[in-house]
């Protein structure tokens, strides 16, 4: 069971027509209650396998104070900066997050932005890590934007250095994640109501595990996102969305040993982590919605079809009893959603 509560108090002051200051307090509480029968051996999970009862209530109170400022130095130069510090409770360590950004407007159509920061957050407990771990990251990003009439073109690159114990689907202790990325995006209005967008991202991810470095599971030479959107308030709204990328990476099982204590096979994982790549991922989604308004009542009817072509996109690998053969399992196939939203105006 998970219980989460969030509250904030904020105040914003305009120092001048070029500068604003904002400050406040935020409170984020989360409680996770575990009441499970945990297998003693992760590879032996039948009802008769050795297990133990685990009952625990893990909670985290995260209180933070922040200060943020946005300052238009001139008509061309804009700078923003922010500070966020926690107010430690119980055994929490104190931390200070910070960010700084600079935007230069080259002319009416072009701008260049540079930003960086040091951020702190907490991981969420899971099956293997039943605790809130403090995560830290250093980030820097550079973006160029060109906008002229109905055309928007962006080029960006970024680097993220993350430390702390990240939760994973397997019991690995990942102490550092380095990610470099570059993205190129294009947006064009073909008509007043018709817009096309196209974006491609390159990701290079390196993990540090037990002192060794490995390619991450999200190391993609390309990640394409494309959409065609039609939005006409008098008629309807519709979109066609495509996502395509190479398959993600996983650590293969290369053998097994029979365990006489449990009568199960204990798998042997490859020392070359995340070295097995799944098949490519391709998905088309379609959405359709219509808005109706009657006096003080508003109704929105919507429908969406995810993976409309029913493509089998590999999600992971299943193995037989002794791990001698494997076969892929897949992400969700074609899925239909229907709904109605009702709004009352008084």
Coordinates of C-alpha atoms in Angstrom, one line a residue:
X1 CA 0.0 0.0 0.0
X2 CA 1.2 3.5 -0.9
X3 CA 0.0 6.7 0.7
X4 CA 1.2 10.1 -0.6
X5 CA 0.4 13.6 0.6
X6 CA 1.7 16.8 -1.0
X7 CA 1.2 20.5 0.1
X8 CA 2.9 23.8 -0.7
X9 CA 2.8 27.5 0.2
X10 CA 4.1 29.9 -2.4
X11 CA 4.6 33.6 -2.7
X12 CA 5.5 35.6 -5.9
X13 CA 6.7 39.2 -6.0
X14 CA 7.4 41.3 -9.0
X15 CA 10.4 43.5 -8.2
X16 CA 10.1 45.3 -11.4
X17 CA 8.6 44.8 -14.9
X18 CA 11.9 42.9 -15.7
X19 CA 12.4 40.8 -12.5
X20 CA 10.3 38.5 -10.4
X21 CA 11.0 36.6 -7.2
X22 CA 9.2 33.5 -5.9
X23 CA 9.7 31.6 -2.7
X24 CA 7.8 29.0 -0.7
X25 CA 7.7 25.8 1.3
X26 CA 6.8 22.3 0.0
X27 CA 5.9 19.2 1.9
X28 CA 6.0 15.7 0.4
X29 CA 5.0 12.7 2.5
X30 CA 5.1 9.1 1.3
X31 CA 4.4 5.9 3.2
X32 CA 4.9 2.4 1.8
X33 CA 3.5 -0.6 3.7
X34 CA 5.0 -4.0 2.8
X35 CA 3.2 -7.1 3.9
X36 CA 4.5 -9.9 1.8
X37 CA 5.8 -13.4 1.7
X38 CA 9.3 -12.9 0.3
X39 CA 11.0 -15.8 -1.4
X40 CA 14.2 -16.8 0.3
X41 CA 15.8 -17.4 -3.1
X42 CA 14.7 -15.2 -6.0
X43 CA 14.8 -18.1 -8.4
X44 CA 12.4 -20.3 -6.3
X45 CA 9.0 -18.7 -6.2
X46 CA 6.5 -21.5 -6.1
X47 CA 4.0 -21.6 -3.2
X48 CA 6.0 -24.4 -1.5
X49 CA 9.4 -22.6 -1.9
X50 CA 11.2 -21.3 1.2
X51 CA 9.9 -17.9 2.1
X52 CA 9.6 -15.5 5.0
X53 CA 7.0 -12.9 6.1
X54 CA 8.0 -9.3 5.8
X55 CA 5.9 -6.6 7.3
X56 CA 7.3 -3.1 7.4
X57 CA 6.0 0.5 7.2
X58 CA 8.5 2.8 5.5
X59 CA 7.8 6.5 5.4
X60 CA 9.6 9.7 4.3
X61 CA 8.8 13.4 5.2
X62 CA 10.5 15.7 2.7
X63 CA 10.2 19.4 3.6
X64 CA 11.9 21.9 1.3
X65 CA 12.3 25.7 1.1
X66 CA 13.0 27.3 -2.3
X67 CA 13.8 30.6 -3.9
X68 CA 13.5 31.3 -7.6
X69 CA 14.1 34.4 -9.7
X70 CA 13.6 35.3 -13.3
X71 CA 15.4 38.4 -14.6
X72 CA 15.2 40.0 -18.0
X73 CA 18.5 41.9 -18.1
X74 CA 17.9 43.4 -21.5
X75 CA 15.6 42.7 -24.4
X76 CA 18.0 40.0 -25.5
X77 CA 19.4 38.6 -22.3
X78 CA 17.4 36.6 -19.7
X79 CA 18.7 34.8 -16.6
X80 CA 17.0 32.6 -14.1
X81 CA 18.3 31.0 -11.0
X82 CA 17.0 28.9 -8.1
X83 CA 17.9 27.4 -4.8
X84 CA 16.1 24.6 -3.0
X85 CA 17.1 23.2 0.4
X86 CA 15.6 20.5 2.5
X87 CA 14.7 20.8 6.2
X88 CA 16.0 17.5 7.5
X89 CA 13.8 15.3 9.6
X90 CA 14.8 12.1 11.5
X91 CA 18.0 10.8 10.0
X92 CA 17.9 12.7 6.8
X93 CA 21.0 14.4 5.4
X94 CA 20.8 18.1 4.5
X95 CA 21.2 19.0 0.9
X96 CA 21.1 22.1 -1.4
X97 CA 19.8 22.0 -5.0
X98 CA 20.6 24.8 -7.4
X99 CA 20.1 25.8 -11.0
X100 CA 21.2 28.6 -13.3
X101 CA 20.0 29.4 -16.8
X102 CA 20.9 31.9 -19.4
X103 CA 18.9 32.7 -22.6
X104 CA 20.1 34.9 -25.4
X105 CA 17.6 36.1 -28.0
X106 CA 19.6 36.4 -31.2
X107 CA 16.8 38.0 -33.2
X108 CA 13.0 37.8 -33.6
X109 CA 13.3 34.2 -34.8
X110 CA 16.2 32.7 -33.0
X111 CA 17.4 32.1 -29.4
X112 CA 20.1 30.2 -27.6
X113 CA 19.8 28.8 -24.1
X114 CA 22.3 27.3 -21.6
X115 CA 21.3 25.9 -18.3
X116 CA 22.7 23.7 -15.6
X117 CA 22.0 22.6 -12.1
X118 CA 22.6 20.3 -9.2
X119 CA 19.5 18.4 -8.0
X120 CA 18.5 16.1 -5.2
X121 CA 15.6 13.7 -4.9
X122 CA 14.6 10.4 -3.2
X123 CA 14.1 7.1 -4.9
X124 CA 10.9 5.2 -4.2
X125 CA 11.1 1.8 -2.3
X126 CA 10.6 -1.3 -4.4
X127 CA 10.8 -5.1 -4.0
X128 CA 14.6 -5.1 -3.8
X129 CA 15.3 -1.7 -2.1
X130 CA 12.9 -1.1 0.7
X131 CA 14.2 2.3 1.7
X132 CA 14.2 5.9 0.5
X133 CA 17.6 6.6 -1.0
X134 CA 18.9 10.1 -1.6
X135 CA 19.7 10.6 -5.3
X136 CA 21.9 13.4 -6.7
X137 CA 22.4 14.6 -10.2
X138 CA 24.4 17.2 -12.1
X139 CA 22.9 18.4 -15.3
X140 CA 23.8 20.7 -18.2
X141 CA 21.9 21.5 -21.3
X142 CA 22.3 23.6 -24.4
X143 CA 19.4 24.5 -26.8
X144 CA 19.0 26.4 -30.0
X145 CA 15.5 27.4 -31.2
X146 CA 14.3 28.8 -34.5
X147 CA 10.7 30.0 -34.9
X148 CA 9.4 31.7 -38.0
X149 CA 5.7 31.9 -38.8
X150 CA 4.3 28.4 -38.7
X151 CA 7.7 26.6 -38.3
X152 CA 9.6 25.7 -35.1
X153 CA 13.0 24.0 -35.2
X154 CA 15.0 23.0 -32.1
X155 CA 18.4 21.4 -31.6
X156 CA 19.5 20.5 -28.1
X157 CA 22.2 18.5 -26.3
X158 CA 22.4 17.5 -22.6
X159 CA 24.6 15.6 -20.1
X160 CA 23.4 14.1 -16.8
X161 CA 25.6 12.6 -14.1
X162 CA 23.5 10.7 -11.5
X163 CA 24.7 9.1 -8.3
X164 CA 22.9 7.2 -5.6
X165 CA 21.4 3.7 -5.5
X166 CA 18.9 3.6 -8.3
X167 CA 16.0 1.1 -8.1
X168 CA 16.1 -1.6 -10.8
X169 CA 14.2 -4.7 -11.9
X170 CA 17.0 -6.8 -10.7
X171 CA 19.0 -6.7 -7.5
X172 CA 21.9 -4.6 -8.9
X173 CA 23.6 -1.8 -7.0
X174 CA 24.0 0.9 -9.6
X175 CA 26.0 3.7 -8.1
X176 CA 26.3 6.1 -11.0
X177 CA 24.5 6.7 -14.3
X178 CA 26.0 9.0 -17.0
X179 CA 23.8 10.0 -19.9
X180 CA 24.6 12.1 -22.9
X181 CA 21.9 13.0 -25.3
X182 CA 21.2 15.1 -28.4
X183 CA 17.8 15.9 -29.9
X184 CA 16.5 17.5 -33.1
X185 CA 12.9 18.4 -33.3
X186 CA 10.7 20.0 -36.1
X187 CA 7.2 21.4 -35.8
X188 CA 5.2 22.7 -38.7
X189 CA 1.6 24.0 -39.1
X190 CA 0.4 22.7 -42.5
X191 CA -3.0 24.4 -42.0
X192 CA -4.7 26.5 -39.3
X193 CA -5.8 23.3 -37.6
X194 CA -3.3 20.7 -38.8
X195 CA 0.2 20.3 -37.3
X196 CA 3.0 17.9 -37.8
X197 CA 5.8 17.3 -35.4
X198 CA 9.0 15.1 -35.7
X199 CA 11.7 14.6 -33.1
X200 CA 14.7 12.3 -33.0
X201 CA 16.9 11.7 -29.9
X202 CA 20.3 10.1 -29.5
X203 CA 21.1 8.6 -26.1
X204 CA 24.3 7.2 -24.8
X205 CA 24.0 5.8 -21.2
X206 CA 26.8 4.4 -19.1
X207 CA 26.2 2.6 -15.8
X208 CA 28.7 2.1 -12.9
X209 CA 28.0 -1.2 -11.1
X210 CA 30.4 -2.6 -8.4
X211 CA 33.2 -0.5 -9.8
X212 CA 32.8 -1.6 -13.4
X213 CA 31.2 0.4 -16.3
X214 CA 28.6 -1.0 -18.7
X215 CA 26.3 0.3 -21.4
X216 CA 22.9 1.2 -19.9
X217 CA 19.6 -0.4 -20.9
X218 CA 18.6 2.8 -22.6
X219 CA 21.5 3.2 -25.0
X220 CA 19.7 4.3 -28.2
X221 CA 21.2 5.4 -31.5
X222 CA 17.8 6.9 -32.4
X223 CA 14.5 7.5 -30.7
X224 CA 11.9 8.8 -33.1
X225 CA 8.6 10.5 -32.0
X226 CA 6.3 11.8 -34.7
X227 CA 2.7 13.0 -34.7
X228 CA 0.0 14.5 -36.9
X229 CA -2.5 16.6 -35.0
X230 CA -5.8 18.1 -36.1
X231 CA -7.5 20.4 -33.7
X232 CA -10.7 22.2 -34.7
X233 CA -12.8 23.4 -31.7
X234 CA -15.9 23.5 -33.9
X235 CA -15.5 19.9 -35.1
X236 CA -13.2 17.5 -33.3
X237 CA -9.6 16.9 -32.3
X238 CA -7.6 13.9 -33.5
X239 CA -4.0 12.7 -33.6
X240 CA -1.8 10.0 -35.0
X241 CA 1.3 9.3 -33.0
X242 CA 4.3 7.1 -33.9
X243 CA 7.2 6.0 -31.6
X244 CA 10.1 4.1 -32.9
X245 CA 13.5 3.1 -31.4
X246 CA 15.9 0.2 -31.1
X247 CA 15.2 -2.4 -28.5
X248 CA 16.3 -1.9 -25.0
X249 CA 19.1 -3.9 -23.4
X250 CA 19.0 -6.6 -20.7
X251 CA 21.5 -9.0 -19.0
X252 CA 21.2 -12.5 -20.5
X253 CA 21.2 -15.7 -18.5
X254 CA 24.0 -18.0 -19.8
X255 CA 23.4 -21.1 -17.7
X256 CA 22.1 -22.6 -14.5
X257 CA 22.8 -24.9 -11.6
X258 CA 20.3 -27.3 -10.0
X259 CA 19.7 -26.4 -6.3
X260 CA 18.8 -29.5 -4.3
X261 CA 17.5 -27.4 -1.4
X262 CA 14.7 -25.9 -3.4
X263 CA 14.5 -28.3 -6.4
X264 CA 14.8 -25.2 -8.7
X265 CA 17.5 -24.1 -11.1
X266 CA 19.7 -21.2 -10.0
X267 CA 20.4 -19.0 -13.1
X268 CA 23.9 -17.8 -14.0
X269 CA 23.8 -14.2 -15.4
X270 CA 26.4 -13.0 -17.8
X271 CA 29.2 -10.8 -16.4
X272 CA 28.6 -8.5 -19.4
X273 CA 25.7 -6.5 -18.0
X274 CA 23.0 -5.2 -20.4
X275 CA 24.6 -6.9 -23.4
X276 CA 21.5 -8.5 -24.9
X277 CA 19.3 -6.3 -27.1
X278 CA 15.6 -6.8 -27.7
X279 CA 14.0 -6.3 -31.1
X280 CA 13.1 -2.9 -32.3
X281 CA 10.1 -1.0 -30.9
X282 CA 7.5 0.5 -33.2
X283 CA 4.1 1.7 -32.1
X284 CA 1.2 3.8 -33.7
X285 CA -1.5 5.4 -31.5
X286 CA -4.7 7.2 -32.5
X287 CA -6.8 9.6 -30.4
X288 CA -10.1 11.3 -31.2
X289 CA -12.1 13.7 -29.0
X290 CA -15.2 15.9 -29.3
X291 CA -16.2 18.8 -27.1
X292 CA -19.9 19.7 -26.5
X293 CA -21.2 22.7 -24.5
X294 CA -24.8 23.2 -23.4
X295 CA -25.4 26.3 -21.3
X296 CA -23.6 25.5 -18.0
X297 CA -22.7 21.9 -18.9
X298 CA -19.6 20.8 -20.9
X299 CA -19.1 17.2 -22.2
X300 CA -16.0 15.8 -23.7
X301 CA -16.2 12.4 -25.4
X302 CA -12.9 10.7 -26.2
X303 CA -11.5 7.5 -27.7
X304 CA -7.9 6.3 -28.0
X305 CA -6.4 3.2 -29.5
X306 CA -2.8 2.4 -28.4
X307 CA -0.7 0.2 -30.6
X308 CA -3.4 0.2 -33.3
X309 CA -1.3 -2.1 -35.6
X310 CA -1.1 -4.7 -32.8
X311 CA 2.7 -4.8 -33.1
X312 CA 4.6 -7.3 -30.9
X313 CA 7.2 -5.1 -29.2
X314 CA 9.6 -7.1 -27.1
X315 CA 9.6 -6.1 -23.4
X316 CA 11.8 -8.8 -21.9
X317 CA 12.9 -12.5 -22.0
X318 CA 11.2 -15.6 -20.6
X319 CA 13.1 -18.8 -19.9
X320 CA 12.1 -22.4 -19.5
X321 CA 12.6 -24.3 -16.2
X322 CA 16.4 -24.9 -16.5
X323 CA 17.1 -21.7 -18.5
X324 CA 18.3 -23.6 -21.5
X325 CA 15.9 -21.9 -24.0
X326 CA 14.4 -18.4 -24.0
X327 CA 11.5 -16.6 -25.7
X328 CA 10.5 -12.9 -25.7
X329 CA 7.4 -11.5 -24.0
X330 CA 5.8 -8.3 -25.2
X331 CA 4.5 -4.9 -24.3
X332 CA 0.7 -4.4 -24.3
X333 CA -0.9 -5.1 -27.7
X334 CA -3.8 -3.2 -29.2
X335 CA -5.7 -1.4 -26.4
X336 CA -9.0 0.6 -26.7
X337 CA -10.0 3.4 -24.3
X338 CA -13.3 5.2 -24.3
X339 CA -14.5 7.9 -21.9
X340 CA -16.7 10.9 -21.2
X341 CA -15.8 13.9 -19.0
X342 CA -18.6 16.1 -17.6
X343 CA -18.0 19.6 -16.5
X344 CA -20.4 22.0 -14.7
X345 CA -20.0 25.8 -14.9
X346 CA -21.5 27.9 -12.0

